[in-house]
Tab-separated table of C-alpha atoms and ligand atoms in Angstrom:
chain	number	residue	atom	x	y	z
A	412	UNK	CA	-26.339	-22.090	-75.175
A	413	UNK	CA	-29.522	-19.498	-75.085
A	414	UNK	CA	-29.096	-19.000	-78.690
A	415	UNK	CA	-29.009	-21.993	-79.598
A	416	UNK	CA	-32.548	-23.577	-78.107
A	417	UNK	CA	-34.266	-20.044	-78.954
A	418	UNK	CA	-32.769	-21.059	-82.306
A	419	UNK	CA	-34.575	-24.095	-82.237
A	420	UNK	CA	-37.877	-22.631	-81.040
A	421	UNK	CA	-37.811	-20.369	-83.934
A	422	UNK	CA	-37.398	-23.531	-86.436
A	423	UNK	CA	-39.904	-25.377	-84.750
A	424	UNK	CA	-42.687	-22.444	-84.558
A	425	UNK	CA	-41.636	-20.937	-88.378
A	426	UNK	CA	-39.690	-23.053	-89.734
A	427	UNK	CA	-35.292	-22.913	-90.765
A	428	UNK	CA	-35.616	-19.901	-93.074
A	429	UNK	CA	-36.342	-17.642	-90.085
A	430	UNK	CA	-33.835	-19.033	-87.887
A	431	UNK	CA	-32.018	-16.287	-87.476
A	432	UNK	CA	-34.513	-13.880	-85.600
A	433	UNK	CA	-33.831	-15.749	-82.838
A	434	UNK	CA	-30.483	-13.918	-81.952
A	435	UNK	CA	-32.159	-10.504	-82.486
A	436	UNK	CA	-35.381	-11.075	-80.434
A	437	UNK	CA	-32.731	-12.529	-77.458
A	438	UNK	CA	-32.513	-9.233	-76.523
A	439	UNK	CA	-32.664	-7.453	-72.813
A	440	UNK	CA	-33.771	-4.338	-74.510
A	441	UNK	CA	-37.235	-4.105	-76.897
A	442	UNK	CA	-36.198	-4.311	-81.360
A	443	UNK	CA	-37.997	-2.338	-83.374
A	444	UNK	CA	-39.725	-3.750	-86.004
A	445	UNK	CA	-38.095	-1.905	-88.933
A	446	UNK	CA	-34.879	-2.546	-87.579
A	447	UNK	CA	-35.347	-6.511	-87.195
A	448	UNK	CA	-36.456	-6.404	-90.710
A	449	UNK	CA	-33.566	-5.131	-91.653
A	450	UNK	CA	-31.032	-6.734	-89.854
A	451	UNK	CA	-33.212	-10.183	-91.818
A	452	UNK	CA	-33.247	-8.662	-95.052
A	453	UNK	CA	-36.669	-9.230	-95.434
A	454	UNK	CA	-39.767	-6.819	-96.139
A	455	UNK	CA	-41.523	-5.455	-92.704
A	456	UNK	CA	-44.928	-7.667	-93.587
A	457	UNK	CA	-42.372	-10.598	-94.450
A	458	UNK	CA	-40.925	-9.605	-90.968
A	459	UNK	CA	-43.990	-9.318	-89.033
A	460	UNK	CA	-45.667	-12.611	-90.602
A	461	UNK	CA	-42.604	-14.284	-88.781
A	462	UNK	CA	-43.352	-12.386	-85.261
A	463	UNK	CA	-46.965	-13.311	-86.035
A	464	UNK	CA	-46.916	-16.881	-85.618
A	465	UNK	CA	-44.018	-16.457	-82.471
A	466	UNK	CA	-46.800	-14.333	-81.246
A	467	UNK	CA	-49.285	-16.511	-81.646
A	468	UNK	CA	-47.320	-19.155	-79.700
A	469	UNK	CA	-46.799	-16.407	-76.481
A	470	UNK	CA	-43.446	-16.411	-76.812
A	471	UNK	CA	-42.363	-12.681	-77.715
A	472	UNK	CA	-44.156	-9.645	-75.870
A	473	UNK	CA	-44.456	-6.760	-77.324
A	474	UNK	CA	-44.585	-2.835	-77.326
A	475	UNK	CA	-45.870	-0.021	-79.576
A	476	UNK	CA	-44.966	3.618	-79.670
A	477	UNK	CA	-46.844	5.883	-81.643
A	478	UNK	CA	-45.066	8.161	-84.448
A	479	UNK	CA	-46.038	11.467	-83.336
A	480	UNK	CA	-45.970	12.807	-86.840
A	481	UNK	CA	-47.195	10.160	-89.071
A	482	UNK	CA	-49.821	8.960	-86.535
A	483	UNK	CA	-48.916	5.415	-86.884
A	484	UNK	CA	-47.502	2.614	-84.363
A	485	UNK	CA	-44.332	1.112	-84.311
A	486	UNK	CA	-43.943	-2.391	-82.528
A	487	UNK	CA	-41.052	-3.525	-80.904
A	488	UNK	CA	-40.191	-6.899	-79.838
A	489	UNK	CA	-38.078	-9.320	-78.173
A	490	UNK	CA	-38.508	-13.265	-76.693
A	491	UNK	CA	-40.331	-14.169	-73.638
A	492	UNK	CA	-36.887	-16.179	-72.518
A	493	UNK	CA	-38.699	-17.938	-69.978
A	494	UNK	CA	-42.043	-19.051	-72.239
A	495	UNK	CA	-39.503	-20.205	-75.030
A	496	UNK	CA	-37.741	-22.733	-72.715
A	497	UNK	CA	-41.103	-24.046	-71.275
A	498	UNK	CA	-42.270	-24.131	-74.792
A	499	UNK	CA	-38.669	-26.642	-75.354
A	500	UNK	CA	-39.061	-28.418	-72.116
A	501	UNK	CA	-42.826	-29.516	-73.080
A	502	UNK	CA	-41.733	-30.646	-76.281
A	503	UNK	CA	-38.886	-32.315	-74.579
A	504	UNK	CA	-41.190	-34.048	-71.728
A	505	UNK	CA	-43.288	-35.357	-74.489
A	506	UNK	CA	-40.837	-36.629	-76.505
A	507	UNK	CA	-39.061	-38.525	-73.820
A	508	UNK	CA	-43.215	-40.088	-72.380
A	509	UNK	CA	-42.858	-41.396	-76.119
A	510	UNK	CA	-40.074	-43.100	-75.578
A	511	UNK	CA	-40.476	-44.213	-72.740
A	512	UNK	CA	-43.960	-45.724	-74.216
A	513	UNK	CA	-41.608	-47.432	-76.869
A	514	UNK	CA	-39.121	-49.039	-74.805
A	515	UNK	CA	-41.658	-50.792	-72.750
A	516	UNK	CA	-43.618	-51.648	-76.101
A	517	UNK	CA	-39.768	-53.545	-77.437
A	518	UNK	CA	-39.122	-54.817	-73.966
A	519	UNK	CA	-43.403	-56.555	-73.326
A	520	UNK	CA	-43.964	-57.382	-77.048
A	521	UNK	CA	-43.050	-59.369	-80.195
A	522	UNK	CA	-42.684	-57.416	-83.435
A	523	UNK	CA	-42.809	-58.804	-86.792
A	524	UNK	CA	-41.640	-57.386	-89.587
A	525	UNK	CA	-41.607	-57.683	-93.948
A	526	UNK	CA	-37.585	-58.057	-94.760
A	527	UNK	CA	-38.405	-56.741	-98.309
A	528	UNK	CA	-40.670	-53.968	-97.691
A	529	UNK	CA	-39.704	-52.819	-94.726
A	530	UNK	CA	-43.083	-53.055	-92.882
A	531	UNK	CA	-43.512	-53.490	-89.150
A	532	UNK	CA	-46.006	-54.526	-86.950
A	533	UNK	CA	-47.071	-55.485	-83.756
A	534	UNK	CA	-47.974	-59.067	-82.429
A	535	UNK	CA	-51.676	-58.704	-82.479
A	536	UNK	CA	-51.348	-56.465	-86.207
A	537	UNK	CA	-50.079	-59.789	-87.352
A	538	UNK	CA	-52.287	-62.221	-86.277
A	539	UNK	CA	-54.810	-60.070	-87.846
A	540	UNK	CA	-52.870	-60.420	-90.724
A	541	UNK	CA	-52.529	-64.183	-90.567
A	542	UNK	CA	-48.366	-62.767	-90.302
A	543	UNK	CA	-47.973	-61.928	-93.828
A	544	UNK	CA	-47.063	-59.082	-95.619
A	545	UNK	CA	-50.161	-57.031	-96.912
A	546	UNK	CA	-47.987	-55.824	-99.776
A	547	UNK	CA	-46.129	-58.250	-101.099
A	548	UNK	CA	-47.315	-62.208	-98.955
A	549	UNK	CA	-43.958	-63.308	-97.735
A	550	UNK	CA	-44.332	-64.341	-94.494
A	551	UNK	CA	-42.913	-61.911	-91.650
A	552	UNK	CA	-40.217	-62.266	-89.586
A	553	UNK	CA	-39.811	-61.568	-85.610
A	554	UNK	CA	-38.079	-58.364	-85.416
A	555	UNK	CA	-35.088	-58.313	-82.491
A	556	UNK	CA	-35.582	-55.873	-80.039
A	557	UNK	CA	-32.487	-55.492	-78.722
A	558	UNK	CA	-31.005	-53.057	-81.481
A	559	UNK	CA	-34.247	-51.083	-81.405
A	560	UNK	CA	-34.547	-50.723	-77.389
A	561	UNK	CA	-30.729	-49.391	-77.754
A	562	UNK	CA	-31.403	-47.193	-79.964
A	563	UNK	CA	-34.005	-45.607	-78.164
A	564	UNK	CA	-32.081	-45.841	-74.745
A	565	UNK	CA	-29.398	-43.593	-76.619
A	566	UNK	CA	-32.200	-41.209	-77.822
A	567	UNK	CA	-34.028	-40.816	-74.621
A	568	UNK	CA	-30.434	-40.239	-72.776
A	569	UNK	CA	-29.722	-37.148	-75.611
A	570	UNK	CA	-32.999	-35.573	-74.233
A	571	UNK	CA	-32.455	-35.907	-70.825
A	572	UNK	CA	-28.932	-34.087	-71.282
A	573	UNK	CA	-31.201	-31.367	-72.987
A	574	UNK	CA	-34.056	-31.657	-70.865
A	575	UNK	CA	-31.009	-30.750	-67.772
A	576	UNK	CA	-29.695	-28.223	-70.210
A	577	UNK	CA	-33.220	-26.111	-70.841
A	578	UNK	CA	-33.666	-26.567	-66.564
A	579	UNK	CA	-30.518	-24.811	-65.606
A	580	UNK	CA	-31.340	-22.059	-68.761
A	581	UNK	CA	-34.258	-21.770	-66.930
A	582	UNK	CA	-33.032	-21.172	-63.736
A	583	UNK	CA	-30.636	-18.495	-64.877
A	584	UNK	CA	-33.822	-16.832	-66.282
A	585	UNK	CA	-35.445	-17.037	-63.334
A	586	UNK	CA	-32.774	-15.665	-61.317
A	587	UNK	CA	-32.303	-12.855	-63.691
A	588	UNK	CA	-35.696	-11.798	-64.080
A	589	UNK	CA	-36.114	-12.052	-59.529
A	590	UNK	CA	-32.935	-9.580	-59.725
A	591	UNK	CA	-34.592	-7.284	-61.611
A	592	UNK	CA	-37.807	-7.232	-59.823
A	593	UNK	CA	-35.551	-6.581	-56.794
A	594	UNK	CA	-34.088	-3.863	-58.013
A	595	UNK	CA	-37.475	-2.481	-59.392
A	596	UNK	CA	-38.700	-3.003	-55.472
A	597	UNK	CA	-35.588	-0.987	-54.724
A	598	UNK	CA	-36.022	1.646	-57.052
A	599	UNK	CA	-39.917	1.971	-56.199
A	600	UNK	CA	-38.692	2.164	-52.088
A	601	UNK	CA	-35.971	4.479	-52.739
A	602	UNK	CA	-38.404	6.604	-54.606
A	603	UNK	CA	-40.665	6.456	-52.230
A	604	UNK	CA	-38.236	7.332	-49.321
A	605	UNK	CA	-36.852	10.295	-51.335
A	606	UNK	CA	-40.809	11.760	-51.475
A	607	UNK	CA	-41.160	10.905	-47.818
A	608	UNK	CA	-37.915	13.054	-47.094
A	609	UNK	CA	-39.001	15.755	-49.856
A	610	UNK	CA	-42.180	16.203	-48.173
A	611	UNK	CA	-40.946	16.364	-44.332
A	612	UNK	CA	-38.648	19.207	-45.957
A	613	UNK	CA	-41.639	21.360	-47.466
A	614	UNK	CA	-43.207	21.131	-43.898
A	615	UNK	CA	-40.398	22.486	-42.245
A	616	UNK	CA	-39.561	24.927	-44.587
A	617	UNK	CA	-43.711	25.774	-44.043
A	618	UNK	CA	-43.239	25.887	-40.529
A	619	UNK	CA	-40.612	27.535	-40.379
A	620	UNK	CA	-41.965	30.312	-42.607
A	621	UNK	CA	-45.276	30.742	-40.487
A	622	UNK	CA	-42.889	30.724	-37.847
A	623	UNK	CA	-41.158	33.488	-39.241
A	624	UNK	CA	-44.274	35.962	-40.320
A	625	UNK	CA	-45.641	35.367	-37.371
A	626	UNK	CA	-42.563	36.926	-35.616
A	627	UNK	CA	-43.209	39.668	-38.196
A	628	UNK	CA	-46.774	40.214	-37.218
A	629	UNK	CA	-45.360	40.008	-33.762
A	630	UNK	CA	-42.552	42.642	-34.324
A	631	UNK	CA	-45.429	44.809	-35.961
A	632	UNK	CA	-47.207	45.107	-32.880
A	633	UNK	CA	-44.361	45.954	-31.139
A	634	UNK	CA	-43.430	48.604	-33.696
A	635	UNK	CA	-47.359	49.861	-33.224
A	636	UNK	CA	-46.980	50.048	-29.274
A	637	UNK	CA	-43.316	51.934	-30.084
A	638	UNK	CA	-45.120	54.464	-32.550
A	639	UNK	CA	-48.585	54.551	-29.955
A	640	UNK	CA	-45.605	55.351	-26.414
A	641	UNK	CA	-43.874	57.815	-29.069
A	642	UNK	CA	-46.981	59.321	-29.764
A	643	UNK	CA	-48.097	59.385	-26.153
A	644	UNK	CA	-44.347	60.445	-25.639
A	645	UNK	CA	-44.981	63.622	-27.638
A	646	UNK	CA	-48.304	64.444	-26.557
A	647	UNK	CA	-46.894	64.241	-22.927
A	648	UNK	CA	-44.310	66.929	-24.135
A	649	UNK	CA	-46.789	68.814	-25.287
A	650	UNK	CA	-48.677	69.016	-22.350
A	651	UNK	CA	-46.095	69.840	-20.435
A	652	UNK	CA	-44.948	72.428	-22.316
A	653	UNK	CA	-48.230	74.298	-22.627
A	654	UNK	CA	-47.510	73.582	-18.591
A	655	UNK	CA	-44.494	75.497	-18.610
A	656	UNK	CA	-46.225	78.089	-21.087
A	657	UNK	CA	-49.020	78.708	-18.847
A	658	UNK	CA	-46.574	77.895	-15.978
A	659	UNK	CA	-44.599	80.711	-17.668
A	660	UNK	CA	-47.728	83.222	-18.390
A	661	UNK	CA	-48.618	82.897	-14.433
A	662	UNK	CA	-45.364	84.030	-14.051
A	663	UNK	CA	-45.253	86.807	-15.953
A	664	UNK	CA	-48.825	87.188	-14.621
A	665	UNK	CA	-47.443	87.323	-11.213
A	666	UNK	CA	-44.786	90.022	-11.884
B	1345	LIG	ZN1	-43.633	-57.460	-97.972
């Protein structure tokens, strides 16, 4: 059903030769240009004269990359759903206000009308015109309503089916286009969560490294204080053994 009033849009903004664009610019995903040209069998500037004048309307959006090698950009394209079904739905609105306008006109007013040159007019035209024909001077005719108002009942019914049809297109867009931004939200939170958890786990890994050199510098001292008591230790030994030696000399002194 999509296809089919984007279709429309497309005949209405460029006419029935580019019809078929439609189906490629209904896309979820961007189109590059090259590609839509030829998937149309047309030229790119053939191609881009029709995107153009959808453009111009606000009813595709558009990106560009740039060709790394060549130095050039490369657009790519696909429909604003929602724009292109407001675009319908104006149209729609309008039509139907017409209408509307004409039914009343049939329903309040006289019309008279030339039986052999099919001209119509309304009951204050023909007065003016003393109620004959400015082409030919037969004399008009009141023109029945009835048919006419019918006709136009029938009309403005088609429209309201459509008018329903582009509202509940439109809704679907809508609710399509809130999922996604809900799952964008989701993405953006989740991403942010996983930073907030990344980050708590480089400051405990920090602390826990300062943790651990400072147990280093910690064991160092102690490993100073061991080598300072060895030290002390050994001098001690010393000590007392030049004791004992001059311990020992007195002794031999002595004998
Ligand atoms: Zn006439």
């Amino acid at each position: 059903m999509l296809d089919k009033l984007l279709r429309e849009v497309v005949l209405i903004v460029v006419g029935k030769s580019a019809e078929e664009i439609a189906t490629i610019l209904n896309s979820k995903k961007y189109e590059n240009e090259f590609n839509i040209a030829k998937k149309l069998d047309l030229t790119i500037n053939q191609t881009r004269n029709i995107l153009y004048k959808i453009s111009n309307v606000g009813l595709v959006t558009s990106i560009r990359k740039k060709d790394k090698k060549k130095g050039w950009y490369t657009y790519f394209w696909k429909f604003d759903v929602l724009k292109c079904l407001e675009f319908l739905k104006g149209r729609i609105v309008r039509e139907l206000e017409d209408i509307e306008q004409k039914i009343h006109e049939r329903r309040t007013s006289v019309f008279y009308y030339c039986k052999r040159c099919n001209i119509e007019v309304n009951e204050e035209e023909a007065l003016s015109l003393n109620f004959s024909c400015p082409e030919c001077g037969d004399i008009f005719q009141i023109k029945e309503g009835a048919s006419l108002v019918k006709e136009l009942e029938k009309t403005k019914a088609k429209l309201n089916e459509k008018l329903k049809i582009v509202n509940e297109e439109m809704e679907k867009e809508i609710t399509r286009l809130n999922k996604l931004k809900e799952k964008e939200l989701r993405k953006i939170e989740k991403e942010k969560k996983e930073k907030r958890l990344l980050a708590a786990e480089k400051r405990r890994i920090a602390r826990a490294k300062s943790g651990k050199t400072s147990a280093k510098k910690k064991s160092a001292k102690k490993v100073v204080k061991k080598k300072t008591t060895k030290k002390k230790a050994a001098t001690k030994k010393k000590v007392s053994k030049k004791k004992v030696a001059k311990k020992k000399t007195w002794a031999l002194r002595k004998k």
